[in-house]
Amino acid sequence: MQRNWIGRSVGAHIVFPIVGTPHQASPAPDPPSGRVPRGFPSVTRGEEDSLKVFTTRVDTLFGATYMVVAPEHPMTEALCGMGRCPAEGRRRIEEMLRTSKARRTDETAEKIGVDTGARCRNPATGEAIPIFVANYVVMDYGTGAVMAVPTHDQRDFEFAKKYNLPLRVVIQPPGGTLNAEEMRTAYVEDGALVNSGPFDGLSNRTAMEKMAGWLKDRGQGGPTVTYRLRDWGISRQRYWGNPIPVITCDGCGIKPVPESDLPVRLPEDAVFAAHGGNPLARVESFVRAACPDCGKPARRETDTMDTFVDSSWYFARYTDASNGRAPFDRSKADAWLPVDQYIGGIEHACLHLLYARFFHKVMRDLGLLSSDEPFTRLLTQGMVLLGGSKMSKSKGNIVDQDDMVEKYGADTVRLFILFAAPPEKDLEWNESGVQGCFRFLKRLWRLIDLIETEKRRNGETERSVYVKLQQTIRKFRGDVEGRFQFNTAIAACMEFLNVLEADRDVQSPKLQTQEIPGRDFLQSAKGAGGVGPAQRREAMKAILSLLSPFVPHIAAEGWRRLGLEGEAETASLPEADLSALDVDRVQIAVQVNGKVRGRIEIDAGAAEPDVARAALALPNVAQETSGRKIEKQIYVPRRLFSVVVR
RNA sequence: GCCGGAGUGGCGGAAUGGCAGACGCGCGGGACUCAAAAUCCCGUGGGGGUCACCCCUCGUGUGGGUUCAAGUCCCUCCUCCGGCACCA
């Protein structure tokens, strides 16, 4: 997406000499409305007698039959003067300039052109071609002037038809012949060059490179890369922001505040009003300043900087935040940066992320720090939606969490938000799942009750529960630390609690007296019959420690009630006992021709022949394989055994 | 049009190329209760079978391909979401 935003285009620039002498015409390339950036490369000193264009299709140069420039182009007025453009034409150019750029360049807007009357010379063909001013040409991209090739660019084609401009075919499609008079649309595909002097017969792809070089040799242009970095207005007419350290003096002009006077601090007595613009402008003590050059009374800039400015480099300042002499010390910045993990919404992917990278590279080039990139990893978190669109105050589609906190408690709400979806995914808000998290925490709490009141502190240890706990710890840490998958980490805790609760002692005394069909089966299946108080306590300690970041209040209180050392939130996360995860028996699936036909339990370290023997002995498998030839066997240790028959 | 991202049960969502649907919600059945809430137990993708146990079959937006094996890899198309868009 940034590539799109940066807008890199590879092409060539070409210089079109203007016919006649512009110096004799009205000089005035002073921008009519002040919108034109000064010093833009389209006109540099000594080049007022030519127009420079950028094109990605230099191969079509011989077909350029006219030229279009943006209304804001610095040469516009001079060209009109030279070409004796009638008043009517000049009036229409004025109108273009008055229309907002957004409206003027709207795709549906009518394409309007005005013939300036001036001409320039196509450096390839040498012929003089007309120069138009057109509303759809923008000054921010390329040079603000475009060579028009109506036969091979749809937009130019339509424009040429409208204003009756000449067409010349310079590319012929493979196996076909174009005729300019009969064309109904531009031909934009590849082909072989014609009407292109020394380049006739070349494929247009080959020609691109050759022609760029040819132009360069002749001093008429050369290969160029352009970028479409958008303007980003950093000044804001509001109080909250960094003052722009600039002073305007009537005599000396715009002057930077001397370094010794930095930083410029915001006044604390500004008066805020609903209307009336930037409050800073009304604080006279702030505005009044002495000119750094002549010392006479001058005005301080009252615009402040956009927050993007700060957020594009604050991470570097954080490495040395109390440094009073410099933004930060290089050694400290190099020790900490780049930032390991960036977390932000997708809306930052183009804007903040791009500008932060930009700033960072500038800081690198200035020698302030060494790293090339500010961030190493990116997590684009999803947004919370309601009714299909992003929750926001301005849209009014918000859910007040206070109601939910009131009803279920802050821990439940936190847990639910994390459990509902993985972080990078957008989440359509739906409260129905919150009950489930509430129930989970209530069950957890009940178990803490039980453990707290238990007198005995020893008892049996159930191996399968121990193993399950180790699996839970490993999964939890893997999910949280590696992938930010909080939802599955929480699910693992729920799963473990289910196992723990299957234990007879854990169930309520009332239920224990009842005959529940299937309960014995359940318990033996989960193997949770022999959990003793000590094991329960250990397990709870681990779970509380894991869950503490998500449900800090319950974890802290549970920790305290169990009389555990220290505090849940500062206790280090438990480490999984990896040796326990090396189970000796595993269940594997048995496939015949890719379909599961049965399961067997084997020693984890069993050799393939033994596995094969056991697998093929399964009735279902034997049935499928009987009388058929075994072509292939695949054994994925501890996972499955697959046999291919024919 | 271009650039991103996503399509899996009724829902939110799981699944290093290796038993699709973990966990939760919802729903159905049951226990407890005079009753309800809360709680607990069982079941829960579709279709089928000599439907207790069990087995077969279809199934991850569409159509193809690679593979012993595809939600996962490759190609085609469709839909939705986000961004950019007369960019020469």
XYZ file of C-alpha atoms (C1' of nucleotides) in Angstrom:
734
model
C 0.000 0.000 0.000
C 2.895 2.316 0.707
C 4.266 1.559 -2.708
C 1.014 2.817 -4.101
C 1.231 5.894 -1.959
C 4.829 6.671 -2.787
C 3.831 6.351 -6.422
C 7.145 5.495 -7.966
C 7.027 5.671 -11.750
C 9.898 4.808 -13.998
C 10.020 6.742 -17.219
C 11.812 9.578 -18.903
C 11.809 13.338 -18.962
C 11.805 15.148 -22.266
C 12.515 18.765 -23.037
C 10.240 20.439 -25.605
C 11.725 23.769 -26.797
C 9.190 26.556 -27.095
C 8.849 28.146 -30.490
C 9.608 31.845 -30.237
C 11.202 33.805 -27.459
C 9.321 33.857 -24.193
C 11.608 36.529 -22.764
C 9.905 39.087 -24.911
C 6.469 38.121 -23.708
C 5.026 39.171 -20.405
C 7.578 37.960 -17.840
C 5.428 37.320 -14.810
C 5.658 33.627 -14.020
C 4.412 34.808 -10.653
C 1.745 32.348 -9.693
C -1.729 33.773 -10.108
C -3.058 32.494 -6.828
C 0.006 31.665 -4.806
C -0.746 27.975 -5.087
C 2.255 27.151 -7.147
C 5.251 25.834 -5.308
C 8.266 27.965 -6.001
C 11.289 26.473 -7.604
C 9.406 23.533 -9.012
C 11.642 21.675 -11.429
C 9.353 22.274 -14.396
C 10.942 25.659 -14.855
C 14.402 26.300 -13.662
C 16.462 29.340 -14.303
C 17.668 29.521 -17.862
C 15.064 27.074 -19.078
C 12.216 29.473 -19.584
C 12.321 28.726 -23.257
C 11.281 25.100 -22.936
C 8.702 22.823 -21.380
C 9.798 19.750 -19.559
C 7.523 16.729 -19.351
C 7.624 13.395 -17.616
C 6.303 10.304 -19.346
C 6.202 6.578 -18.754
C 5.677 6.067 -22.467
C 8.721 7.598 -24.043
C 8.300 5.018 -26.811
C 5.331 7.006 -28.117
C 7.264 10.285 -28.389
C 7.027 10.424 -32.168
C 3.257 10.342 -31.806
C 3.089 13.375 -29.511
C 1.038 15.853 -31.491
C 0.246 18.412 -28.835
C 1.118 19.421 -25.297
C -1.031 19.985 -22.213
C -0.065 21.956 -19.135
C -1.748 22.468 -15.784
C -3.502 25.794 -15.218
C -1.145 26.473 -12.281
C 1.915 25.801 -14.384
C 4.368 28.680 -13.925
C 4.570 29.092 -17.705
C 0.851 29.298 -18.277
C 0.630 33.027 -18.332
C 3.747 33.507 -20.404
C 2.491 30.996 -22.921
C -0.821 32.792 -23.203
C 1.029 36.002 -23.794
C 3.247 34.529 -26.468
C 0.404 32.770 -28.167
C -1.790 35.843 -28.089
C -4.386 33.761 -26.349
C -7.724 35.548 -26.663
C -9.339 37.042 -23.568
C -12.014 34.376 -23.644
C -9.352 31.669 -23.269
C -7.616 33.489 -20.449
C -10.941 33.882 -18.671
C -11.526 30.126 -18.820
C -8.079 29.416 -17.412
C -8.845 31.792 -14.544
C -12.002 29.822 -13.956
C -10.081 26.551 -13.767
C -7.831 28.074 -11.150
C -10.803 29.166 -9.090
C -12.412 25.720 -9.135
C -11.250 23.501 -6.308
C -8.778 20.910 -7.401
C -10.910 18.093 -6.066
C -13.835 19.087 -8.247
C -11.743 19.966 -11.247
C -9.946 16.626 -11.317
C -12.966 14.554 -10.409
C -13.016 11.722 -12.889
C -16.498 12.593 -14.021
C -15.681 16.245 -14.613
C -15.636 17.360 -18.199
C -12.198 17.675 -19.717
C -11.729 21.259 -20.765
C -8.815 22.626 -22.728
C -7.741 26.067 -23.847
C -5.358 26.597 -26.732
C -2.708 29.070 -25.601
C -1.732 29.725 -29.189
C 1.894 29.055 -28.258
C 3.813 26.195 -29.777
C 6.690 23.987 -28.876
C 8.846 21.665 -30.855
C 8.655 17.874 -30.544
C 12.357 17.099 -30.122
C 11.999 13.850 -32.040
C 10.042 14.943 -35.058
C 11.034 18.583 -34.985
C 7.509 19.684 -35.751
C 5.790 22.512 -33.915
C 2.838 21.354 -31.848
C 0.162 23.369 -30.013
C 0.247 23.907 -26.270
C -3.041 23.608 -24.399
C -3.960 24.370 -20.818
C -6.248 21.630 -19.479
C -8.183 21.272 -16.258
C -7.328 17.613 -15.728
C -3.585 18.124 -15.608
C -2.318 18.401 -12.063
C 0.727 20.297 -10.948
C 1.643 17.896 -8.095
C 2.715 15.055 -10.307
C 5.561 14.931 -12.747
C 6.247 18.416 -14.073
C 2.711 19.650 -14.542
C 3.128 19.372 -18.285
C 2.217 16.348 -20.360
C 3.053 15.370 -23.899
C -0.126 14.094 -25.482
C -0.158 11.007 -27.675
C -3.783 10.619 -28.727
C -3.280 7.378 -30.613
C -1.877 5.511 -27.607
C -3.479 7.097 -24.572
C -7.203 7.000 -24.082
C -7.450 10.313 -22.302
C -5.400 12.073 -24.923
C -7.480 10.383 -27.590
C -10.744 11.768 -26.235
C -9.235 15.202 -25.795
C -7.867 15.241 -29.344
C -11.228 14.224 -30.770
C -12.943 16.982 -28.838
C -10.548 19.697 -29.989
C -9.867 18.251 -33.397
C -6.167 17.683 -32.888
C -4.003 15.539 -35.180
C -3.416 11.826 -34.610
C -0.393 9.837 -35.627
C -0.012 6.088 -35.096
C 3.450 5.097 -33.874
C 2.780 1.586 -32.581
C 1.243 -1.200 -34.622
C -0.297 -4.161 -32.839
C 1.164 -7.585 -33.608
C -0.433 -8.827 -36.802
C -2.554 -5.752 -37.375
C -2.496 -2.312 -38.906
C -3.971 0.741 -37.266
C -5.275 3.631 -39.235
C -5.560 6.911 -37.367
C -8.778 7.983 -39.058
C -10.560 4.771 -38.185
C -9.499 4.487 -34.544
C -12.316 4.646 -32.022
C -10.180 4.188 -28.960
C -6.498 4.559 -28.239
C -4.266 1.532 -28.671
C -2.415 1.164 -25.373
C -0.958 -2.326 -25.769
C 2.490 -3.352 -26.952
C 3.583 -3.534 -30.540
C 6.161 -2.515 -33.106
C 7.175 1.096 -33.718
C 6.320 2.918 -36.935
C 6.655 6.564 -37.963
C 9.434 6.774 -35.409
C 12.509 7.546 -37.456
C 15.492 5.440 -36.444
C 13.375 3.360 -34.085
C 10.993 1.948 -36.670
C 10.509 -1.771 -36.331
C 11.642 -2.035 -32.734
C 9.293 -3.465 -30.146
C 8.005 -0.585 -28.078
C 9.432 -2.184 -24.912
C 12.917 -2.186 -26.339
C 12.423 1.306 -27.685
C 11.653 2.758 -24.281
C 15.155 2.224 -23.059
C 16.841 3.150 -26.314
C 14.891 6.332 -26.788
C 15.576 7.526 -23.248
C 19.271 7.068 -23.896
C 18.999 8.715 -27.287
C 17.361 11.776 -25.735
C 20.053 11.958 -23.116
C 22.800 11.878 -25.741
C 21.126 14.721 -27.554
C 20.633 16.756 -24.390
C 16.883 16.593 -24.751
C 16.010 14.546 -21.709
C 16.805 11.138 -20.286
C 15.611 8.372 -18.009
C 13.861 9.593 -14.858
C 12.049 8.227 -11.855
C 9.322 10.303 -10.275
C 7.409 9.965 -7.056
C 3.991 11.064 -6.109
C 4.612 11.977 -2.499
C 1.594 13.881 -1.452
C 1.653 17.214 0.219
C 1.049 17.014 3.878
C 0.023 20.265 5.503
C 1.703 20.339 8.857
C 0.203 23.558 10.144
C -2.976 23.533 12.178
C -4.962 26.480 13.405
C -5.404 25.201 16.896
C -3.820 25.443 20.299
C -2.877 21.830 20.929
C 0.290 21.199 19.030
C 3.922 22.172 18.843
C 4.397 25.817 17.942
C 6.100 26.338 14.624
C 9.266 28.221 15.665
C 9.074 31.074 13.226
C 8.809 34.847 13.518
C 7.571 37.184 10.810
C 9.158 40.599 10.614
C 7.842 43.288 8.302
C 11.346 44.289 7.429
C 13.316 41.062 7.401
C 10.644 38.557 6.375
C 10.118 35.071 7.801
C 12.842 34.141 10.279
C 13.428 31.004 12.359
C 13.458 31.411 16.128
C 17.130 31.269 17.240
C 18.154 27.969 18.700
C 18.900 29.561 22.062
C 15.264 30.578 22.386
C 13.921 27.086 21.759
C 11.634 25.526 22.639
C 8.775 27.909 22.053
C 6.285 27.141 24.789
C 2.552 27.400 24.550
C 1.069 30.174 26.670
C -1.038 29.011 29.582
C -3.471 31.862 29.561
C -5.076 31.237 26.201
C -8.823 31.708 26.087
C -10.793 29.041 24.303
C -13.915 29.970 22.422
C -16.289 28.015 20.272
C -15.544 30.195 17.283
C -12.865 32.614 16.324
C -10.073 30.382 15.080
C -6.841 29.590 16.819
C -6.817 30.786 20.441
C -3.068 31.395 20.177
C -3.650 34.270 17.799
C -5.501 36.130 20.538
C -2.751 35.795 23.138
C -0.945 39.024 22.580
C 1.999 38.201 24.827
C 2.618 35.142 22.728
C 2.246 36.781 19.361
C 4.413 39.794 20.170
C 8.053 38.989 19.544
C 11.262 40.678 18.584
C 12.729 40.013 15.167
C 15.769 37.741 15.594
C 17.616 39.787 12.977
C 16.807 43.437 13.513
C 15.220 43.317 16.957
C 12.232 45.339 15.891
C 8.708 44.274 16.914
C 7.536 41.254 14.919
C 4.840 38.573 15.012
C 5.232 35.016 16.230
C 3.702 32.243 14.167
C 0.489 31.030 15.793
C -0.132 27.895 13.751
C 0.917 24.695 15.457
C 2.171 21.473 13.987
C 0.031 18.494 13.186
C 0.359 15.559 15.554
C 1.925 13.494 12.798
C 5.074 15.532 13.246
C 5.498 14.428 16.839
C 4.421 10.880 16.319
C 6.907 10.471 13.504
C 9.877 10.601 15.810
C 8.786 10.430 19.449
C 9.851 6.784 19.631
C 13.425 7.979 19.198
C 13.034 10.619 21.878
C 11.765 7.962 24.271
C 15.203 6.389 24.242
C 16.620 9.494 25.913
C 13.648 11.444 27.140
C 15.354 13.635 29.725
C 18.119 14.848 27.462
C 18.086 18.658 27.651
C 20.736 19.349 25.026
C 19.712 17.225 22.078
C 16.695 15.294 20.801
C 18.458 12.170 22.000
C 21.851 10.673 22.334
C 22.916 8.614 19.364
C 24.304 5.757 21.412
C 21.036 5.452 23.299
C 18.941 5.579 20.172
C 21.111 2.931 18.578
C 20.894 0.744 21.647
C 17.095 0.743 21.673
C 15.972 1.243 18.129
C 14.424 0.028 15.953
C 11.140 -0.462 17.761
C 10.425 -4.191 18.034
C 6.719 -4.039 17.556
C 4.405 -1.488 16.050
C 0.718 -1.929 16.797
C -1.766 0.262 15.042
C -4.879 0.318 12.977
C -4.842 -0.172 9.245
C -5.540 3.544 8.878
C -1.911 4.128 9.819
C -0.511 1.822 7.165
C -0.126 4.613 4.650
C 0.012 7.762 6.675
C 1.709 7.497 10.009
C 3.826 4.520 9.095
C 5.060 6.173 5.961
C 5.867 9.512 7.524
C 7.543 7.875 10.496
C 9.770 5.976 8.103
C 10.439 9.201 6.273
C 11.464 11.027 9.424
C 13.554 8.110 10.519
C 15.500 8.084 7.293
C 16.060 11.818 7.576
C 17.366 11.333 11.119
C 19.634 8.604 9.813
C 20.932 10.822 7.022
C 21.566 13.597 9.525
C 23.638 11.154 11.559
C 21.338 11.295 14.561
C 20.939 7.513 14.631
C 22.031 4.475 12.654
C 19.061 2.257 11.941
C 17.417 2.342 8.514
C 13.880 1.605 9.564
C 12.013 2.674 12.691
C 9.964 -0.498 13.220
C 10.754 -4.158 12.777
C 7.340 -5.773 13.114
C 3.864 -4.525 12.386
C 0.577 -5.704 13.788
C -2.370 -4.002 12.197
C -5.124 -4.415 14.682
C -8.708 -4.573 13.583
C -11.356 -2.046 14.363
C -14.470 -2.506 16.425
C -17.469 -2.132 14.182
C -21.084 -1.544 14.970
C -23.650 -1.805 12.242
C -20.919 -2.488 9.709
C -18.913 0.666 10.260
C -16.157 1.760 12.558
C -17.314 2.788 15.990
C -16.783 6.465 16.434
C -18.205 9.272 18.440
C -18.913 11.341 15.364
C -21.054 8.581 13.890
C -22.783 8.012 17.186
C -22.537 4.243 16.900
C -20.801 3.603 20.176
C -21.400 1.198 23.035
C -20.884 2.515 26.513
C -18.672 0.039 28.296
C -19.636 1.400 31.696
C -22.949 -0.429 31.509
C -21.199 -3.683 30.860
C -18.576 -3.064 33.515
C -21.399 -2.310 35.919
C -23.093 -5.577 35.127
C -20.197 -7.997 34.723
C -17.124 -6.246 36.069
C -14.096 -4.880 34.283
C -12.288 -8.229 34.152
C -15.127 -9.883 32.286
C -15.296 -7.089 29.761
C -11.567 -7.132 29.168
C -11.519 -10.893 28.815
C -14.413 -10.855 26.398
C -12.901 -8.249 24.117
C -9.703 -10.249 23.889
C -11.494 -13.549 23.489
C -13.936 -12.462 20.809
C -11.526 -12.373 17.879
C -7.836 -12.338 17.008
C -6.418 -8.803 17.277
C -5.813 -8.165 13.593
C -9.393 -8.853 12.715
C -12.222 -6.367 12.593
C -14.834 -7.171 15.181
C -18.506 -6.612 14.723
C -19.634 -5.800 18.216
C -21.979 -8.351 19.675
C -22.453 -8.816 23.359
C -23.856 -12.307 23.327
C -20.529 -13.953 24.066
C -19.849 -11.917 27.148
C -21.950 -14.277 29.271
C -19.548 -17.069 28.456
C -16.588 -15.151 29.815
C -18.577 -14.184 32.863
C -19.380 -17.834 33.501
C -15.763 -18.813 33.042
C -14.613 -16.321 35.649
C -17.328 -17.386 38.054
C -16.191 -20.982 37.726
C -12.621 -19.924 38.260
C -13.666 -18.052 41.359
C -15.576 -21.014 42.715
C -12.513 -23.153 42.302
C -10.442 -20.600 44.172
C -13.054 -20.777 46.952
C -12.665 -24.506 47.134
C -8.886 -24.439 47.159
C -8.808 -21.749 49.795
C -10.994 -23.706 52.185
C -9.234 -26.992 51.665
C -7.454 -28.084 54.814
C -5.133 -30.635 53.339
C -2.189 -29.342 51.440
C -0.992 -32.589 49.930
C -2.726 -35.428 48.157
C -2.470 -37.284 44.934
C -1.141 -36.025 41.687
C -2.885 -36.930 38.494
C -0.401 -37.289 35.705
C -2.782 -36.487 32.865
C -3.819 -33.229 34.507
C -0.201 -32.330 35.034
C 0.518 -32.950 31.374
C -2.520 -30.920 30.348
C -1.319 -28.026 32.468
C 2.090 -28.102 30.827
C 0.441 -28.172 27.422
C -1.702 -25.235 28.423
C 1.272 -23.212 29.590
C 3.172 -23.904 26.411
C 0.251 -23.075 24.180
C -0.611 -19.958 26.118
C 2.888 -18.562 25.972
C 3.298 -19.460 22.341
C 0.029 -17.791 21.426
C 0.606 -14.648 23.445
C 4.310 -14.075 22.999
C 4.726 -15.114 19.415
C 1.487 -14.250 17.726
C -0.644 -12.030 19.966
C -3.353 -14.647 19.657
C -5.073 -13.797 22.896
C -8.289 -15.528 21.910
C -6.711 -18.951 21.594
C -4.587 -18.421 24.688
C -7.731 -17.756 26.689
C -9.427 -20.738 25.085
C -6.560 -22.903 26.301
C -7.192 -21.732 29.870
C -10.873 -22.504 29.526
C -10.020 -25.932 28.275
C -7.768 -26.587 31.200
C -10.374 -25.418 33.664
C -12.808 -27.871 32.099
C -10.389 -30.679 32.794
C -9.760 -29.545 36.313
C -13.456 -29.298 37.014
C -14.144 -32.785 35.798
C -12.563 -33.891 39.037
C -15.074 -35.208 41.517
C -13.910 -33.116 44.467
C -14.314 -29.930 42.539
C -17.982 -30.375 41.880
C -20.424 -28.930 44.301
C -21.254 -31.145 47.315
C -24.860 -31.251 46.254
C -24.034 -32.644 42.862
C -21.700 -35.187 44.299
C -24.550 -36.940 46.001
C -26.478 -37.238 42.790
C -26.340 -39.967 40.282
C -25.458 -38.335 37.030
C -25.468 -40.685 34.105
C -22.215 -40.638 32.252
C -20.285 -38.747 34.867
C -18.059 -41.631 35.792
C -17.347 -42.189 32.157
C -16.476 -38.566 31.704
C -14.105 -38.578 34.599
C -12.287 -41.648 33.499
C -12.107 -40.332 29.984
C -10.545 -37.127 31.085
C -8.480 -38.997 33.621
C -9.093 -36.374 36.222
C -10.154 -38.564 39.067
C -7.160 -38.229 41.288
C -6.377 -34.582 41.535
C -5.295 -33.687 45.041
C -5.347 -30.338 46.843
C -1.672 -29.666 46.285
C -1.927 -30.221 42.574
C -5.014 -28.080 42.341
C -3.257 -25.277 44.114
C -0.230 -25.474 41.842
C -2.447 -25.524 38.792
C -4.416 -22.521 39.983
C -1.253 -20.600 40.676
C -0.118 -21.139 37.110
C -3.480 -20.202 35.652
C -3.781 -17.034 37.712
C -0.339 -15.977 36.667
C -1.142 -16.559 33.003
C -4.479 -14.797 33.162
C -3.271 -11.890 35.243
C -2.682 -9.545 32.280
C -6.235 -10.146 31.097
C -8.132 -10.259 34.383
C -5.859 -8.406 36.789
C -8.359 -7.892 39.573
C -9.517 -11.453 39.914
C -5.990 -12.766 39.498
C -4.629 -10.462 42.175
C -7.384 -11.279 44.628
C -7.227 -15.002 43.960
C -3.473 -14.929 44.422
C -3.834 -13.201 47.753
C -6.540 -15.545 48.973
C -4.468 -18.595 48.186
C -1.681 -17.050 50.242
C 0.758 -17.223 47.346
C 4.032 -15.380 47.501
C 4.344 -11.963 45.929
C 1.658 -10.734 43.594
C 0.031 -12.206 40.547
C 0.855 -9.294 38.321
C 4.548 -9.297 39.085
C 5.035 -13.048 39.301
C 6.959 -14.381 36.363
C 5.018 -16.500 33.936
C 5.312 -20.221 34.530
C 7.609 -22.203 32.302
C 6.208 -25.334 30.725
C 7.844 -28.549 31.865
C 8.812 -29.787 28.436
C 9.814 -33.195 29.670
C 6.212 -33.809 30.660
C 5.122 -33.139 27.122
C 7.093 -36.103 25.921
C 4.216 -38.498 26.294
C 4.995 -42.149 25.731
C 1.743 -43.187 24.085
C 0.131 -41.342 21.205
C -2.966 -41.860 19.145
C -2.488 -41.618 15.417
C -4.850 -41.674 12.469
C -4.636 -44.346 9.831
C -5.465 -43.351 6.270
C -6.118 -45.437 3.197
C -5.830 -43.448 -0.005
C -6.070 -40.226 1.926
C -9.158 -41.117 3.932
C -9.137 -41.792 7.629
C -10.184 -45.379 8.221
C -9.244 -45.800 11.837
C -7.047 -44.840 14.742
C -4.435 -46.689 16.740
C -2.584 -45.975 19.919
C 1.118 -46.634 19.742
C 4.353 -45.939 21.560
C 5.488 -42.466 20.674
C 8.830 -43.765 19.530
C 7.468 -46.765 17.665
C 9.297 -47.738 14.492
C 7.509 -47.549 11.178
C 7.251 -51.324 10.564
C 5.568 -51.794 13.946
C 3.179 -48.950 13.228
C 2.418 -50.351 9.801
C 1.681 -53.791 11.222
C -0.714 -52.390 13.794
C -2.352 -50.059 11.302
C -2.903 -52.664 8.621
C -4.396 -54.996 11.176
C -7.328 -52.669 11.789
C -10.492 -54.304 10.454
C -11.509 -51.257 8.458
C -8.085 -50.866 7.003
C -7.762 -54.563 6.222
C -11.058 -54.419 4.416
C -9.915 -51.531 2.245
C -6.546 -53.037 1.479
C -7.464 -56.672 1.015
C -6.706 -57.949 -2.442
C -5.066 -54.694 -3.449
C -1.480 -53.799 -3.953
C 0.151 -51.524 -1.435
C 1.989 -48.898 -3.425
C 3.249 -46.615 -0.781
C 3.316 -46.064 2.959
C 3.830 -42.779 4.726
C 4.426 -42.498 8.420
C 4.390 -39.067 9.988
C 5.721 -39.795 13.467
C 3.204 -39.212 16.255
C 0.599 -37.972 13.791
C -0.602 -40.425 11.183
C 0.047 -43.432 9.075
C -1.090 -43.370 5.469
C -1.198 -46.224 3.021
C -1.804 -45.990 -0.713
C -3.326 -48.987 -2.456
C -4.339 -49.773 -5.984
C -9.184 0.518 -12.856
C -4.896 -0.233 -9.280
C -3.060 -1.743 -4.266
C -4.156 -4.217 0.395
C -7.340 -7.705 3.398
C -11.186 -11.315 4.062
C -14.797 -15.447 2.617
C -14.935 -22.208 7.431
C -21.522 -24.792 11.457
C -27.231 -20.800 13.341
C -23.128 -16.936 15.414
C -17.810 -15.256 17.162
C -14.001 -18.123 15.778
C -9.911 -22.940 15.956
C -6.658 -25.807 12.780
C 3.520 -25.946 11.662
C 0.309 -29.367 4.038
C -1.392 -34.653 8.196
C -8.120 -36.939 12.048
C -11.967 -29.645 9.692
C -15.115 -27.090 13.287
C -10.645 -26.327 19.529
C -12.853 -22.667 22.892
C -17.131 -19.740 23.531
C -22.214 -18.176 22.240
C -26.884 -19.953 20.728
C -30.122 -24.047 20.460
C -32.287 -29.067 21.988
C -32.807 -32.611 26.005
C -32.183 -33.604 31.225
C -31.031 -32.618 36.719
C -32.010 -29.190 40.852
C -36.696 -25.984 42.190
C -43.586 -25.370 44.149
C -41.787 -22.247 40.071
C -38.159 -19.169 37.968
C -33.138 -17.317 37.885
C -28.425 -19.135 38.769
C -25.785 -23.709 38.542
C -24.695 -28.606 36.765
C -24.958 -32.965 33.134
C -25.713 -34.799 27.977
C -26.200 -33.608 22.806
C -25.477 -30.268 18.692
C -22.256 -29.359 10.390
C -25.657 -31.829 6.352
C -27.342 -36.614 4.461
C -27.516 -41.929 5.042
C -26.958 -46.987 7.204
C -28.156 -54.174 9.299
C -28.878 -45.345 13.742
C -26.846 -48.290 21.579
C -21.322 -49.025 20.289
C -20.120 -48.051 15.345
C -19.789 -47.244 10.024
C -20.478 -44.761 5.148
C -20.945 -40.195 2.508
C -20.878 -34.914 1.385
C -18.783 -30.503 3.417
C -13.972 -24.591 4.464
C -17.028 -18.591 -1.677
C -16.478 -20.809 -7.444
C -14.011 -23.881 -11.069
C -9.463 -26.260 -12.126
C -4.358 -28.004 -10.639
C -0.083 -29.951 -7.495
C 0.091 -33.977 -3.565
C -0.400 -40.356 -0.613
C -2.913 -36.069 1.839
C -5.244 -29.097 0.564
C -9.260 -24.617 4.766
C -3.773 -24.321 4.214
C 0.315 -24.336 -1.887
C -0.520 -22.730 -7.490
C -3.978 -20.757 -11.433
C -9.258 -18.873 -12.803
C -13.471 -16.475 -11.408
C -17.223 -14.380 -7.746
C -18.587 -11.520 -3.382
C -17.559 -8.262 0.684
C -14.409 -4.648 3.424
C -10.423 -0.846 3.469
C -7.204 2.537 0.757
C -5.875 5.134 -3.802
C -7.598 6.899 -8.310
C -7.850 11.684 -15.096
C -0.758 10.249 -12.126
C 0.858 11.401 -17.974
